[in-house]
PDB file of C-alpha atoms in Angstrom:
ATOM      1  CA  UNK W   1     -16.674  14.494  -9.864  1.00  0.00           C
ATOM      2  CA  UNK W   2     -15.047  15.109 -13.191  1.00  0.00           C
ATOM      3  CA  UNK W   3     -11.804  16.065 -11.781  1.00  0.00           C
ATOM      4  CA  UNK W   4     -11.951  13.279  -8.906  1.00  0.00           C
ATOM      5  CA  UNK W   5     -12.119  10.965 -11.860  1.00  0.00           C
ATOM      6  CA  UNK W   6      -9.492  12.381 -13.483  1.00  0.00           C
ATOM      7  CA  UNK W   7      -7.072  12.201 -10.640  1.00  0.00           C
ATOM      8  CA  UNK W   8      -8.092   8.331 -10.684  1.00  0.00           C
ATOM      9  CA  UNK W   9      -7.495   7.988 -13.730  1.00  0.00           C
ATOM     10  CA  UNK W  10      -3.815   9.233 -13.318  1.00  0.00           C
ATOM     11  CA  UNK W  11      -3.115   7.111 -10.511  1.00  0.00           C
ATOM     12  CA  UNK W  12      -3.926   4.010 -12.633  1.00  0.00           C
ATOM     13  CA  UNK W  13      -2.187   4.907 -15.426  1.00  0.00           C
ATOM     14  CA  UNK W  14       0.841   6.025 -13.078  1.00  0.00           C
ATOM     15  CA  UNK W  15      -0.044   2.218 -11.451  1.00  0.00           C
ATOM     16  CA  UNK W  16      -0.273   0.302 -14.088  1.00  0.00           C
ATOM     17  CA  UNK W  17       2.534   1.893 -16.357  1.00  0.00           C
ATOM     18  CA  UNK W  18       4.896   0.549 -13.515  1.00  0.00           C
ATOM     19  CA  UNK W  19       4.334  -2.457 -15.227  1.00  0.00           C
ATOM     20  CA  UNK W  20       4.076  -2.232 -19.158  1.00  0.00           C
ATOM     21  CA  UNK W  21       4.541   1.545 -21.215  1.00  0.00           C
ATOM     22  CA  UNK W  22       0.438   2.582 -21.937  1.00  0.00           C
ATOM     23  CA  UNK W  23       0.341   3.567 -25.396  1.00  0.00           C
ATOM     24  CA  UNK W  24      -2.465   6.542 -26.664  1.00  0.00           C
ATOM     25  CA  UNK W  25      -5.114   4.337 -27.479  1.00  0.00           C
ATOM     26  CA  UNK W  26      -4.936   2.372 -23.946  1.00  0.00           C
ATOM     27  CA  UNK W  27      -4.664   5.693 -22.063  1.00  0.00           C
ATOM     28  CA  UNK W  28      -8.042   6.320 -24.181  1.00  0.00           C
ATOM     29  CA  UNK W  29      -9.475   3.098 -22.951  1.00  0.00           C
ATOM     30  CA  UNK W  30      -8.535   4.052 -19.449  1.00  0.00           C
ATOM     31  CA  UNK W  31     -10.011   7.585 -19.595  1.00  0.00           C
ATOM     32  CA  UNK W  32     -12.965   6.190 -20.262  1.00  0.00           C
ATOM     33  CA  UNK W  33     -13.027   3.740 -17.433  1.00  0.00           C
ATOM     34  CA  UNK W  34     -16.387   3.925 -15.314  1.00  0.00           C
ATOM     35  CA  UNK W  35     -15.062   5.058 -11.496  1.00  0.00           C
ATOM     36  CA  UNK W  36     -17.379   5.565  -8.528  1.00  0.00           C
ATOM     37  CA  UNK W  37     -15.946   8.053  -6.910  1.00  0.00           C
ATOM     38  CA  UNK W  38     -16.751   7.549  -2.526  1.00  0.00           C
ATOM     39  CA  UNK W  39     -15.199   9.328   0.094  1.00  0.00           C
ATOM     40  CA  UNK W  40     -15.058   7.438   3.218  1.00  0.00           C
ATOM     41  CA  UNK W  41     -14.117   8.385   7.109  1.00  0.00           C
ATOM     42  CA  UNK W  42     -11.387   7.018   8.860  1.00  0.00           C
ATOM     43  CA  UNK W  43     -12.297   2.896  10.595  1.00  0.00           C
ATOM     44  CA  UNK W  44     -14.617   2.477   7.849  1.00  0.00           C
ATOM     45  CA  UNK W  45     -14.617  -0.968   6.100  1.00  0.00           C
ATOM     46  CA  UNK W  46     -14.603  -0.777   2.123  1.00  0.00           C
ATOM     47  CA  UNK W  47     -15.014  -4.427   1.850  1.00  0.00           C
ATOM     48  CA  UNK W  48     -15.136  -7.381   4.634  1.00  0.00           C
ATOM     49  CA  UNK W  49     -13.945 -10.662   4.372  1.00  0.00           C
ATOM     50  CA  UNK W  50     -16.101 -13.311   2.573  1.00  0.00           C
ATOM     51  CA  UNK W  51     -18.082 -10.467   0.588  1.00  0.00           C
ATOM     52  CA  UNK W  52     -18.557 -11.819  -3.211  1.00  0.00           C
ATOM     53  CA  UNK W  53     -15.880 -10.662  -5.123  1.00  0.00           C
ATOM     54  CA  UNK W  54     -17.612  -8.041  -7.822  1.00  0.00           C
ATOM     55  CA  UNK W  55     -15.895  -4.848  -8.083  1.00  0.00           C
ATOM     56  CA  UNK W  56     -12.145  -3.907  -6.827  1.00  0.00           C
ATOM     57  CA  UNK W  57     -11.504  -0.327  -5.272  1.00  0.00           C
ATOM     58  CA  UNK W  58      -8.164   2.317  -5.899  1.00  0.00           C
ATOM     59  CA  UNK W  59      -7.281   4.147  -2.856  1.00  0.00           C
ATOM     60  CA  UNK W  60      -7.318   7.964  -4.410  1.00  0.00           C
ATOM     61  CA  UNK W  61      -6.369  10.197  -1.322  1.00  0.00           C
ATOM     62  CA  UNK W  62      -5.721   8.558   2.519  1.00  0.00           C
ATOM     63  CA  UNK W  63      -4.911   4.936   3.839  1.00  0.00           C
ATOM     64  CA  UNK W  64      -6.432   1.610   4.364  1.00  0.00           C
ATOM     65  CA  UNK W  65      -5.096  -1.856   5.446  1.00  0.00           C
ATOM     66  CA  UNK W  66      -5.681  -5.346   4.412  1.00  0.00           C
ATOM     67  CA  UNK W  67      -6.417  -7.479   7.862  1.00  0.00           C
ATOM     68  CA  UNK W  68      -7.503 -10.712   8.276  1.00  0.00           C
ATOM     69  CA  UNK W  69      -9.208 -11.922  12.772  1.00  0.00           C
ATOM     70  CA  UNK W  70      -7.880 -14.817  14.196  1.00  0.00           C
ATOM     71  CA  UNK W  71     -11.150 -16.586  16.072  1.00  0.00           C
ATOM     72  CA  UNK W  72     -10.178 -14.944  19.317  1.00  0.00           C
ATOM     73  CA  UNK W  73     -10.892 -11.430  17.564  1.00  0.00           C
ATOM     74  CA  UNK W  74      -7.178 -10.925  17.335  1.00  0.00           C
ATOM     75  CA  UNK W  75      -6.169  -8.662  14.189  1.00  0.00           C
ATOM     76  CA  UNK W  76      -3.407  -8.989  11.495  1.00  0.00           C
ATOM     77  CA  UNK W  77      -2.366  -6.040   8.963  1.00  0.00           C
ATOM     78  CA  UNK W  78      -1.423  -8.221   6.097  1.00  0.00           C
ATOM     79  CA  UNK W  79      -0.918  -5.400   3.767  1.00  0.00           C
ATOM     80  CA  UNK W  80      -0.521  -1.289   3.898  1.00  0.00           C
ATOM     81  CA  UNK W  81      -2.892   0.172   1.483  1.00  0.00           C
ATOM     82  CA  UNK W  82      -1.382   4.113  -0.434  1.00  0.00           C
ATOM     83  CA  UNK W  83      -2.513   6.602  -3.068  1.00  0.00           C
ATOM     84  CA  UNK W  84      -2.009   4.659  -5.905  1.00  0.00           C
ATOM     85  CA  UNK W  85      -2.669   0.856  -4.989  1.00  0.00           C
ATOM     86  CA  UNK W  86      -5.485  -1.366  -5.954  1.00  0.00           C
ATOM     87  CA  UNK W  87      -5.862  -3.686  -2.810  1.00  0.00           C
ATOM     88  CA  UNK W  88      -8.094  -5.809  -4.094  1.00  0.00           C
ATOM     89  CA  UNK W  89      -7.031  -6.261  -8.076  1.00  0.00           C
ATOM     90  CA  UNK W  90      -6.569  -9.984  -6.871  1.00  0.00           C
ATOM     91  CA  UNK W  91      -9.872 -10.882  -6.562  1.00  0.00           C
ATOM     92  CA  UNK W  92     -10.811 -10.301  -9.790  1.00  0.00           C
ATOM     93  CA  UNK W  93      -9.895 -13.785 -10.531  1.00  0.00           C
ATOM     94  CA  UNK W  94     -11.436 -14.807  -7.028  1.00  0.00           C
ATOM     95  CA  UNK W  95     -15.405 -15.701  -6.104  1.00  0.00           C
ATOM     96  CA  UNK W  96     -15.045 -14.030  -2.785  1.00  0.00           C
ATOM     97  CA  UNK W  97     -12.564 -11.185  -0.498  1.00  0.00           C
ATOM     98  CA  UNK W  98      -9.992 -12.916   1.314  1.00  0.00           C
ATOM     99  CA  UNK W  99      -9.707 -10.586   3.601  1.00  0.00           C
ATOM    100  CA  UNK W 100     -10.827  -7.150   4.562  1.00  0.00           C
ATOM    101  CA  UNK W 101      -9.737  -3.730   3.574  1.00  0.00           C
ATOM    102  CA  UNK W 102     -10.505  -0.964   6.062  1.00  0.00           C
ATOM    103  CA  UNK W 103      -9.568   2.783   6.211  1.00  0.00           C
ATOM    104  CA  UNK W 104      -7.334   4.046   8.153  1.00  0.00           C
ATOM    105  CA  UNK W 105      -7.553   7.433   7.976  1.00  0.00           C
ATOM    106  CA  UNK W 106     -10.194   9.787   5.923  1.00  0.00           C
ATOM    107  CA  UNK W 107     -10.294   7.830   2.603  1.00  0.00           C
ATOM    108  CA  UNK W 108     -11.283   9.073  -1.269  1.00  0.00           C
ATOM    109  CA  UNK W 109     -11.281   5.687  -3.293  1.00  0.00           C
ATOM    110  CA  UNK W 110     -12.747   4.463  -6.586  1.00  0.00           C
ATOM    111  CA  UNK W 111     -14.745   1.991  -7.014  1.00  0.00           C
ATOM    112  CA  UNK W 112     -14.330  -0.378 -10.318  1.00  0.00           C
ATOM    113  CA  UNK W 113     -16.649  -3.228 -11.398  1.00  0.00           C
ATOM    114  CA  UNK W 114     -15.159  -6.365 -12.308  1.00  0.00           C
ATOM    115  CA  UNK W 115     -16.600  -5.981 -15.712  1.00  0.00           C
ATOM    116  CA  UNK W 116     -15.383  -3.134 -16.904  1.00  0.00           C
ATOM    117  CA  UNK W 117     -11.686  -4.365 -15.757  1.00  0.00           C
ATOM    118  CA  UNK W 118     -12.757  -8.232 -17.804  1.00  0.00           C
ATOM    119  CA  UNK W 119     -13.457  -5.727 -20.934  1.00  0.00           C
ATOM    120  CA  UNK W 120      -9.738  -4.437 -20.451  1.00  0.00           C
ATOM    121  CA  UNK W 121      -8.650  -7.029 -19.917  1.00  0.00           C
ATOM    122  CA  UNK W 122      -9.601  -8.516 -23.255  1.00  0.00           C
ATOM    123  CA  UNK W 123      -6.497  -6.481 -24.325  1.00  0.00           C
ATOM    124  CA  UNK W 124      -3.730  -8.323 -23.971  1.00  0.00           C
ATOM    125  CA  UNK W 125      -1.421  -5.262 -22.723  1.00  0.00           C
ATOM    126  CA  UNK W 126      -3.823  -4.798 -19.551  1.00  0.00           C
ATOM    127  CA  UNK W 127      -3.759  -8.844 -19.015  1.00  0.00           C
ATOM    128  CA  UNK W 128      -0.667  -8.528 -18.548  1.00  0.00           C
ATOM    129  CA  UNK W 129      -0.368  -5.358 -16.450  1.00  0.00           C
ATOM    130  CA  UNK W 130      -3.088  -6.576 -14.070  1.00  0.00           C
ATOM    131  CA  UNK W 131      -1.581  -9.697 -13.308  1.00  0.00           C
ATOM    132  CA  UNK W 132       1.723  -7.691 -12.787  1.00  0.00           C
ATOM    133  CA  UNK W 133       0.386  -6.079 -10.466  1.00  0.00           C
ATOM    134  CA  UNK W 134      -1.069  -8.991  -8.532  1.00  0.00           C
ATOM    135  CA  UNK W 135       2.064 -10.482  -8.511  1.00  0.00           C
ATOM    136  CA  UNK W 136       4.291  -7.290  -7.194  1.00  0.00           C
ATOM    137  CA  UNK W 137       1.604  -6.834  -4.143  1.00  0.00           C
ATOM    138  CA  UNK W 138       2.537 -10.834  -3.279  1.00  0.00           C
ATOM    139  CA  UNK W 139       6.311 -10.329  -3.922  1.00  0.00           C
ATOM    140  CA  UNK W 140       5.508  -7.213  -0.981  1.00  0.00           C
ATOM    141  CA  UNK W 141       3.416 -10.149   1.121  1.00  0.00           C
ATOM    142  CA  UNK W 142       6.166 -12.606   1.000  1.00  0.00           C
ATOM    143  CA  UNK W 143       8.609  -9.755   2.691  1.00  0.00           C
ATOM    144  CA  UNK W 144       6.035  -9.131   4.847  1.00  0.00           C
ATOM    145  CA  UNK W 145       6.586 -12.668   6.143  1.00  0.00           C
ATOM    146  CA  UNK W 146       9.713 -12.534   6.235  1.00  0.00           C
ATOM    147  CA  UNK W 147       9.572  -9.357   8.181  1.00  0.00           C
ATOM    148  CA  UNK W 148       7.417 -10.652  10.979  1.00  0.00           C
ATOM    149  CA  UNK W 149       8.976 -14.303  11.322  1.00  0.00           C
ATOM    150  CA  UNK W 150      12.473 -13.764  11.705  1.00  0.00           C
ATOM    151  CA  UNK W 151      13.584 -10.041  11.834  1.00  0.00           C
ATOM    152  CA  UNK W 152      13.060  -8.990  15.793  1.00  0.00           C
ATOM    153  CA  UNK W 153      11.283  -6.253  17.161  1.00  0.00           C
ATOM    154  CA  UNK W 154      13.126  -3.012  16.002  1.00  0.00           C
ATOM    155  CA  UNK W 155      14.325  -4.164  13.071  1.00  0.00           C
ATOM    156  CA  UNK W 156      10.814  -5.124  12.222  1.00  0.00           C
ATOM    157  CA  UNK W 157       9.494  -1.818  12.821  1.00  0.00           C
ATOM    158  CA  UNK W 158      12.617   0.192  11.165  1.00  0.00           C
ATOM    159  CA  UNK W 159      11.946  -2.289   7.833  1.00  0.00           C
ATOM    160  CA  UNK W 160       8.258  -1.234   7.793  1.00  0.00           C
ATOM    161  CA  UNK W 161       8.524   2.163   8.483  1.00  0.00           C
ATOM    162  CA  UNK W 162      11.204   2.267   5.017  1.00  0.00           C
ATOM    163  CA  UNK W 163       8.815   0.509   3.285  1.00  0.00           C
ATOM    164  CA  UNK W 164       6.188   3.045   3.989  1.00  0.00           C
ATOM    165  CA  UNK W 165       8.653   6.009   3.149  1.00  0.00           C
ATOM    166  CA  UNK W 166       9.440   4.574  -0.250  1.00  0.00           C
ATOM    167  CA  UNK W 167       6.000   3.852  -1.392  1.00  0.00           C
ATOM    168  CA  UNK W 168       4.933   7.132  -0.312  1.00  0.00           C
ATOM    169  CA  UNK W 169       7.981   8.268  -2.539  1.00  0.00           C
ATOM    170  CA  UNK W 170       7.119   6.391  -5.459  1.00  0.00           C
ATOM    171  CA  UNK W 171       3.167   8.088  -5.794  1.00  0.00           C
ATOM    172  CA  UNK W 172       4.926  11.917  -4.877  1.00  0.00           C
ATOM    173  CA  UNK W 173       3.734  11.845  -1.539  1.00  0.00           C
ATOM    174  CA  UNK W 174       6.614  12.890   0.286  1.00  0.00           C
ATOM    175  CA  UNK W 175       9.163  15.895  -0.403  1.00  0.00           C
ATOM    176  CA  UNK W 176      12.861  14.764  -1.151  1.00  0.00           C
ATOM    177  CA  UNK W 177      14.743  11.584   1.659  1.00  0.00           C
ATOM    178  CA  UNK W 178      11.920  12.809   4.355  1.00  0.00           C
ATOM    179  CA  UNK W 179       8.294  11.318   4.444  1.00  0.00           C
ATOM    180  CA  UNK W 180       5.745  11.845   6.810  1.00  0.00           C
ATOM    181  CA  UNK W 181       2.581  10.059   7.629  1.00  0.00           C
ATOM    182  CA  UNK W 182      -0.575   9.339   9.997  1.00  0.00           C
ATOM    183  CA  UNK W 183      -1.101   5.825  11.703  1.00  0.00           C
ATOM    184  CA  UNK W 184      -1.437   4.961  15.154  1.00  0.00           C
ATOM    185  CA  UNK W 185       0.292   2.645  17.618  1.00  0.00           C
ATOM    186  CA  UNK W 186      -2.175   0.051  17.181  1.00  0.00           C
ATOM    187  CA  UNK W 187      -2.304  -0.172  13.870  1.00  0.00           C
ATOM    188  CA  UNK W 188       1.877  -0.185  13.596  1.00  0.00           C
ATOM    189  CA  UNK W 189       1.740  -2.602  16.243  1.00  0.00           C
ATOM    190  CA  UNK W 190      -1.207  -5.313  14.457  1.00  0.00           C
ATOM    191  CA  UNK W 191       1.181  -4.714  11.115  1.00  0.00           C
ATOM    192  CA  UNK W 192       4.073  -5.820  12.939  1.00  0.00           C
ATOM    193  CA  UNK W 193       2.475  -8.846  15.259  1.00  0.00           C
ATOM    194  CA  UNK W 194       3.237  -7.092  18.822  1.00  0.00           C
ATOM    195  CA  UNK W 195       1.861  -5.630  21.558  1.00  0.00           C
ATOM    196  CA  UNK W 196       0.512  -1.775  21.361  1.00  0.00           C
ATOM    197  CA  UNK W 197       3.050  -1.998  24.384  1.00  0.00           C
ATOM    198  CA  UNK W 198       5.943  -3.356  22.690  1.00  0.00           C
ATOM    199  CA  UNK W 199       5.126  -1.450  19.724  1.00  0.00           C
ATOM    200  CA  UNK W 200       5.751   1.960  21.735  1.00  0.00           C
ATOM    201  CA  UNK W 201       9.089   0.828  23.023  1.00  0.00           C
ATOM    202  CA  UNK W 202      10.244   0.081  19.421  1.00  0.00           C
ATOM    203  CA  UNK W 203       9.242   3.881  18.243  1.00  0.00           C
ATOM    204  CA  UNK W 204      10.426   5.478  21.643  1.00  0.00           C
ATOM    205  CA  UNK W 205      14.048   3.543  20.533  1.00  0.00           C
ATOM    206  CA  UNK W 206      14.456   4.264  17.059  1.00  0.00           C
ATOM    207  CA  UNK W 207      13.304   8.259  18.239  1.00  0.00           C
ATOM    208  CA  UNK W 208      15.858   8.150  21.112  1.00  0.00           C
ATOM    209  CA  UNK W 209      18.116   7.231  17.968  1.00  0.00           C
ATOM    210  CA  UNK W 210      17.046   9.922  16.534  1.00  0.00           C
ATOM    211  CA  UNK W 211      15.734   8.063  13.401  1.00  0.00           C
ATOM    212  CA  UNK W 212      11.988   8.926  13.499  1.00  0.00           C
ATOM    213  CA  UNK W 213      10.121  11.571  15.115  1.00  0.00           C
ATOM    214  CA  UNK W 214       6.466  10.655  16.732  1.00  0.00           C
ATOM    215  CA  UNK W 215       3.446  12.648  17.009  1.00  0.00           C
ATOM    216  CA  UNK W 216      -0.219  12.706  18.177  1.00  0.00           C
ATOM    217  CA  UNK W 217      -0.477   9.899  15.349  1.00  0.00           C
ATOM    218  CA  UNK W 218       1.820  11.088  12.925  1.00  0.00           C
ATOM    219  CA  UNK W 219       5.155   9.446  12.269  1.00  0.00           C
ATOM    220  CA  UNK W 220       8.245  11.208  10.277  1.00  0.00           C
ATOM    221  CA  UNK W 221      11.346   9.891   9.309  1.00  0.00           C
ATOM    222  CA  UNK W 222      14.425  12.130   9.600  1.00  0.00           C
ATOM    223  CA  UNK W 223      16.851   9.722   9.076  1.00  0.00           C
ATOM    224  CA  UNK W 224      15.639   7.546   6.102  1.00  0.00           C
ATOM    225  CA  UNK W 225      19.383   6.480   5.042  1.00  0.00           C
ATOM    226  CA  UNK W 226      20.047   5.034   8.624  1.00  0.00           C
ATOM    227  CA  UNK W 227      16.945   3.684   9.174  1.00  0.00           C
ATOM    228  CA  UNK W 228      17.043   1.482   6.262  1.00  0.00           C
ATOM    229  CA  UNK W 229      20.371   0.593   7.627  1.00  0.00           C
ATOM    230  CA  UNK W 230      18.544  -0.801  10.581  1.00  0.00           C
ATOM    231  CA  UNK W 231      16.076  -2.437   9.243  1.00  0.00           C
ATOM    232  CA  UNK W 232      18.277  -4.318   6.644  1.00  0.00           C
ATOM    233  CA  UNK W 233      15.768  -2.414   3.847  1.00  0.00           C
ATOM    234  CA  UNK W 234      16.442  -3.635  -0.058  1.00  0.00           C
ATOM    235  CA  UNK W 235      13.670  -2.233  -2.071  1.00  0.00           C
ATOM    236  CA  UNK W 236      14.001  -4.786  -4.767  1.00  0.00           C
ATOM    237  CA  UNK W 237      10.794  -6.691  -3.715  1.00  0.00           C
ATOM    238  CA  UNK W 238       8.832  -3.560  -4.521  1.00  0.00           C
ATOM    239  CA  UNK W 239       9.685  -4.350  -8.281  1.00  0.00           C
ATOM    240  CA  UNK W 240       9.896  -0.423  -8.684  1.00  0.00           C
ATOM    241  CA  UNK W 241      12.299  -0.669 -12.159  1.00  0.00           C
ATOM    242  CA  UNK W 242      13.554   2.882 -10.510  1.00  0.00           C
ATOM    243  CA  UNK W 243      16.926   4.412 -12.201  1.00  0.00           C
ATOM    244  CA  UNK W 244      20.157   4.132  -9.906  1.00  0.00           C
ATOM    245  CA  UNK W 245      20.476   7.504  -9.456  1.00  0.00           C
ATOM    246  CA  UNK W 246      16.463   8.134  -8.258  1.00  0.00           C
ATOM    247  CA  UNK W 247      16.158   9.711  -4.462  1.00  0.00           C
ATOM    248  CA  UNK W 248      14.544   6.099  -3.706  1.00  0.00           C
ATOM    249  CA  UNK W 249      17.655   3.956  -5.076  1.00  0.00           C
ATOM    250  CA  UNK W 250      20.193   5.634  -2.842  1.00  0.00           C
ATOM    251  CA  UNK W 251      18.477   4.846   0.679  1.00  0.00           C
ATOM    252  CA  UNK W 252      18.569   0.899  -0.832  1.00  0.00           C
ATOM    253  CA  UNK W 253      20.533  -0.714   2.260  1.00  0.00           C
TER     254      UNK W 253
END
């Protein structure tokens, strides 16, 4: 447990110092942040929409998605969840979820009470940093818009799937320009608003092109500087503050 907190802790100081330089004594204050520690399986909902907004969660190991039902049943992804994120920081200033956060695969998260974040918050440093944070994960929902009103199918997909490889870039989790990850058809397709169908002609395109390879569930890029091409990819709305000459910066189309 001790060392499943600790890697926690990391991720929100790696999180969080995105935003504003932690100094010792508010690494200290982190460190000593209370963290349920849960390990979750794959389709497994960590919150649901409407729940009473009392605790927010950090995605440790795996992936989860924001998604919101239309009243047919239909599902939108409205957000891709990594290693790193807090998905849910926002509704610390909400009374209820807006939406809910599943897994997508096998999951470790933590779980942090809204209390505990109001006590760091009293500093102004973390204030600050938290509603940074908030505001980069809109500045990703507004491109996200953008993405799936006006870009068409393969473009779509090809901005998306350099989004993914970025992010996974920015928390270590891939090695060098390549990145390589597990989510299905369905889910690609609910994040993109198209059919599983059309979903599988996109990837069977951009793999003919040889940009991406596709597995039993597992997509890799091999062509991360064309792909961005593609998809018209500028990483700016990421607000990642990376160096022009970091492995990220030179795949920005």
């Amino acid at each position: 447990m001790f060392r499943h907190h600790r890697s926690a802790i990391a991720l929100l100081e790696h999180r969080l110092g995105c935003f504003e330089t932690l100094s010792t004594a508010q690494r200290e204050a982190l460190a000593g942040l209370p963290i349920r520690i849960v390990e979750l399986a794959a389709r497994h909902d960590i919150v649901r929409e409407l729940d009473p907004s009392v605790q927010s969660c950090l995605i440790i190991e795996g992936m989860a998605h924001s998604s919101k039902m239309d009243f047919e049943g239909k599902r939108q992804i409205i957000a891709l969840h990594l290693p790193g994120d807090l998905p849910d920081l926002h509704s610390f200033y909400l009374s209820n979820i807006d939406s809910t956060i599943s897994t997508m695969t096998a999951c470790r998260i933590g779980i942090i009470r809204h209390e505990h974040f109001e006590e760091l918050a009293a500093d102004p440093f973390f204030a600050k940093a938290f509603a940074r944070s908030v505001a980069r994960d809109a500045s990703v929902a507004r491109e996200w818009i953008l993405n799936l009103g006006q870009r068409d199918c393969v473009v779509r997909m090809a901005h998306l799937l350099s989004e993914i490889r970025v992010r996974l870039g920015q928390a270590g989790l891939s090695a060098g320009d390549h990145a390589e990850w597990q989510m299905s058809q369905v889910d690609l397709a609910d994040a993109l608003g198209m059919s599983t169908v059309h979903a599988n002609r996109c990837v069977r395109q951009l793999a003919r092109d040889g940009m991406i390879e596709w597995g039993t569930g597992t997509i890799r890029i091999i062509e991360p500087v064309a792909l961005a091409e593609i998809g018209r990819f500028d990483h700016s709305y990421l607000q990642l503050h990376l160096p022009v000459d970091h492995p990220v910066s030179r795949t920005n189309a």
